[in-house]
CSV table of C-alpha atoms in Angstrom, one decimal:
chain,number,residue,atom,x,y,z
A,201,MET,CA,14.4,-9.9,-21.5
A,202,SER,CA,13.6,-6.5,-21.6
A,203,GLU,CA,12.8,-3.9,-19.1
A,204,ASN,CA,9.0,-4.0,-20.7
A,205,ALA,CA,9.1,-7.5,-19.2
A,206,LYS,CA,10.2,-7.1,-16.0
A,207,GLU,CA,7.2,-3.8,-15.6
A,208,ALA,CA,5.0,-6.3,-17.1
A,209,ILE,CA,5.7,-8.8,-14.4
A,210,LEU,CA,6.1,-6.4,-11.8
A,211,ALA,CA,2.7,-5.4,-12.7
A,212,ALA,CA,1.0,-8.6,-12.9
A,213,ALA,CA,2.8,-9.1,-9.4
A,214,ARG,CA,1.3,-6.2,-8.1
A,215,ARG,CA,-2.3,-6.8,-9.0
A,216,THR,CA,-2.0,-10.6,-7.8
A,217,ALA,CA,-0.9,-9.5,-4.6
A,218,GLN,CA,-2.9,-6.5,-4.1
A,219,THR,CA,-6.3,-9.6,-4.7
A,220,HIS,CA,-4.8,-12.7,-3.0
A,221,GLY,CA,-1.4,-11.9,-1.2
A,222,TYR,CA,2.3,-12.9,-1.2
A,223,GLY,CA,0.8,-16.8,-0.7
A,224,GLY,CA,-0.7,-15.5,-4.0
A,225,LEU,CA,2.1,-15.2,-6.2
A,226,ASN,CA,2.7,-17.5,-8.7
A,227,PHE,CA,4.7,-17.5,-11.7
A,228,ARG,CA,2.6,-19.6,-13.7
A,229,ASP,CA,-0.5,-17.7,-13.9
A,230,ILE,CA,1.4,-14.3,-13.4
A,231,GLY,CA,3.4,-15.6,-16.9
A,232,ALA,CA,-0.1,-16.1,-18.1
A,233,GLU,CA,-1.1,-12.8,-17.1
A,234,VAL,CA,2.2,-11.3,-19.0
A,235,GLY,CA,2.1,-13.6,-22.1
A,236,ILE,CA,5.5,-15.1,-21.1
A,237,LYS,CA,6.7,-18.7,-20.1
A,238,ALA,CA,6.8,-19.1,-16.4
A,239,ALA,CA,10.2,-19.7,-16.5
A,240,SER,CA,11.5,-16.4,-18.3
A,241,ILE,CA,10.5,-14.8,-15.2
A,242,TYR,CA,13.3,-16.6,-13.6
A,243,HIS,CA,15.7,-14.4,-15.9
A,244,HIS,CA,14.1,-11.6,-13.4
A,245,PHE,CA,13.1,-12.6,-10.3
A,246,PRO,CA,15.4,-15.8,-8.9
A,247,GLY,CA,12.6,-16.9,-6.7
A,248,LYS,CA,9.0,-16.0,-5.2
A,249,ALA,CA,11.0,-14.3,-2.5
A,250,GLU,CA,12.7,-11.8,-5.0
A,251,LEU,CA,9.9,-11.4,-6.6
A,252,GLY,CA,7.8,-10.0,-3.8
A,253,ALA,CA,10.4,-8.1,-2.4
A,254,ALA,CA,10.9,-6.2,-5.7
A,255,VAL,CA,7.0,-6.2,-5.8
A,256,ALA,CA,6.6,-5.1,-2.1
A,257,ARG,CA,9.5,-2.2,-2.5
A,258,ARG,CA,8.2,-0.8,-5.8
A,259,TYR,CA,4.9,-0.3,-3.7
A,260,TRP,CA,6.5,1.6,-1.5
A,261,GLU,CA,8.4,3.6,-3.4
A,262,ASP,CA,5.4,4.7,-5.4
A,263,THR,CA,3.1,5.4,-2.2
A,264,ALA,CA,6.7,7.5,-1.0
A,265,ALA,CA,6.2,9.3,-4.5
A,266,ASN,CA,2.2,9.5,-4.2
A,267,LEU,CA,2.4,10.8,-0.7
A,268,GLU,CA,4.7,13.6,-1.7
A,269,ALA,CA,2.6,14.7,-4.6
A,270,LEU,CA,0.0,15.2,-2.5
A,271,SER,CA,1.5,16.9,-0.1
A,272,LYS,CA,2.2,19.4,-3.2
A,273,ALA,CA,-1.0,19.3,-4.3
A,274,ASN,CA,-2.8,20.3,-1.8
A,275,GLY,CA,-0.2,23.1,0.1
A,276,ASP,CA,-1.4,22.7,3.5
A,277,PRO,CA,-1.0,20.0,5.6
A,278,ARG,CA,-4.7,19.5,6.5
A,279,LYS,CA,-5.9,19.0,3.8
A,280,ALA,CA,-3.1,16.7,2.9
A,281,LEU,CA,-4.4,14.4,5.6
A,282,ARG,CA,-8.1,14.8,4.5
A,283,ALA,CA,-6.7,13.5,1.2
A,284,TYR,CA,-4.7,11.2,2.7
A,285,PRO,CA,-7.3,8.1,3.1
A,286,GLY,CA,-8.1,8.5,-0.8
A,287,LEU,CA,-4.7,6.4,-1.4
A,288,PHE,CA,-6.6,3.6,0.0
A,289,ARG,CA,-9.5,4.0,-1.9
A,290,ARG,CA,-8.2,3.8,-4.9
A,291,SER,CA,-7.0,0.0,-4.1
A,292,LEU,CA,-10.5,-1.2,-3.4
A,293,GLU,CA,-11.7,1.0,-6.7
A,294,GLN,CA,-9.9,-1.5,-9.0
A,295,ASP,CA,-12.0,-4.6,-7.9
A,296,ASN,CA,-12.1,-4.6,-4.2
A,297,ARG,CA,-8.6,-5.2,-3.8
A,298,MET,CA,-5.6,-4.3,-0.9
A,299,CYS,CA,-3.2,-2.1,-0.2
A,300,LEU,CA,-0.6,-4.7,-1.1
A,301,CYS,CA,1.8,-4.3,1.6
A,302,SER,CA,-1.3,-4.5,3.9
A,303,PHE,CA,-2.3,-7.8,3.0
A,304,MET,CA,1.2,-9.0,3.2
A,305,ALA,CA,1.7,-7.5,6.5
A,306,ALA,CA,-1.7,-10.0,7.2
A,307,GLU,CA,0.9,-13.2,6.1
A,308,TYR,CA,3.7,-11.8,8.2
A,309,ASP,CA,4.8,-14.9,9.7
A,310,ASP,CA,4.9,-16.5,6.6
A,311,LEU,CA,6.9,-14.1,4.3
A,312,PRO,CA,10.6,-14.4,4.0
A,313,ASP,CA,13.0,-11.6,5.5
A,314,ALA,CA,13.2,-9.8,2.3
A,315,VAL,CA,9.9,-9.3,1.7
A,316,LYS,CA,9.3,-8.8,5.3
A,317,THR,CA,11.3,-5.7,5.1
A,318,GLU,CA,9.7,-4.0,2.9
A,319,VAL,CA,6.5,-4.7,3.9
A,320,GLN,CA,7.7,-2.6,7.2
A,321,ALA,CA,9.1,-0.3,5.3
A,322,PHE,CA,6.0,0.3,3.6
A,323,ALA,CA,4.5,1.3,6.8
A,324,ASP,CA,7.6,3.4,7.9
A,325,VAL,CA,6.9,5.7,5.0
A,326,ASN,CA,3.5,6.4,5.5
A,327,VAL,CA,4.3,6.9,9.5
A,328,ALA,CA,7.2,9.2,8.3
A,329,TRP,CA,5.4,11.7,6.0
A,330,LEU,CA,2.1,11.5,8.7
A,331,THR,CA,4.2,12.9,11.2
A,332,ARG,CA,5.4,15.3,8.8
A,333,MET,CA,2.1,16.6,8.0
A,334,LEU,CA,1.1,16.4,11.5
A,335,ALA,CA,4.0,18.5,12.7
A,336,ALA,CA,3.0,21.1,9.7
A,337,ALA,CA,-0.1,20.9,10.9
A,338,SER,CA,1.2,21.9,14.6
A,339,VAL,CA,0.3,18.9,16.4
A,340,PRO,CA,2.1,18.8,19.4
A,341,ALA,CA,5.4,17.1,19.1
A,342,SER,CA,4.7,14.4,21.9
A,343,LYS,CA,1.7,12.9,20.0
A,344,ARG,CA,2.6,13.2,16.5
A,345,GLU,CA,4.5,9.9,15.7
A,346,ALA,CA,1.3,8.1,18.4
A,347,ARG,CA,-0.7,9.9,16.0
A,348,ALA,CA,0.3,9.1,13.0
A,349,ARG,CA,0.7,5.2,13.8
A,350,ALA,CA,-3.5,5.9,14.5
A,351,ILE,CA,-4.3,7.2,11.3
A,352,TYR,CA,-1.6,4.6,9.5
A,353,ALA,CA,-3.5,2.1,11.1
A,354,ALA,CA,-7.2,3.1,11.6
A,355,VAL,CA,-6.9,3.7,7.6
A,356,ALA,CA,-5.5,0.2,6.8
A,357,GLY,CA,-8.4,-1.3,9.4
A,358,ALA,CA,-11.1,1.0,7.2
A,359,GLN,CA,-10.1,-0.4,3.9
A,360,LEU,CA,-9.8,-4.3,5.7
A,361,MET,CA,-13.3,-4.0,6.7
A,362,ALA,CA,-14.5,-2.4,3.5
A,363,ARG,CA,-12.6,-5.2,1.3
A,364,SER,CA,-14.5,-8.3,3.2
A,365,ARG,CA,-17.8,-6.5,2.2
A,366,ALA,CA,-17.1,-5.3,-1.2
A,367,ASP,CA,-18.6,-1.8,0.2
A,368,LEU,CA,-16.5,1.5,-0.3
A,369,LYS,CA,-19.4,3.3,1.7
A,370,LEU,CA,-18.6,1.6,4.7
A,371,PHE,CA,-14.9,2.8,3.9
A,372,ASP,CA,-16.4,6.5,3.0
A,373,ALA,CA,-18.6,6.1,6.6
A,374,LEU,CA,-15.2,4.9,8.4
A,375,ILE,CA,-13.0,7.6,7.4
A,376,GLU,CA,-15.7,10.4,8.1
A,377,SER,CA,-16.2,8.2,11.5
A,378,TYR,CA,-12.1,9.5,12.0
A,379,ARG,CA,-12.5,13.0,10.9
A,380,GLY,CA,-15.9,13.3,13.5
A,381,SER,CA,-13.8,12.1,16.3
A,382,GLY,CA,-10.6,14.1,15.1
A,383,LEU,CA,-8.0,11.4,14.8
A,384,ILE,CA,-7.5,12.7,11.2
A,385,PRO,CA,-7.2,16.4,10.8
A,386,THR,CA,-10.1,18.4,9.0
């Protein structure tokens, strides 16, 4: 099986997990979407846990790259922090999907340990980046990590609330309220 097939499987699994979570990952459905037999998926992923972990790992790795690109594109850390919620908004713009790791975090008790590890890594990557940006924006050291966690939780929560109503305007309004309250620097 080619590397292209593996990438197609990961992409299909990502879309599925962003819509239905880890519980929605089904080899038969993913195989049908990719145009291969479900049994062919086992060539790359011995089981659902390995596929789920690979998808979540790829997701946080892509997010880490997107965060670094956001830093470079905006230059000023305050501008990068202001742009941060846009990463979560993009999922909603794509057929009202959720952040994959936020969705999986809601299923945490039912996840295999390997998937849990990758879901936690996603949160860690976000909080570490936010902490770095807050430091660069001269937020006092004693408040950085707690504020970074609050920003991450607030933005993920705004996405969840907006998804439950299929309402991008609600997401935008919530983000603006976070900026207005000073949680997200302007």
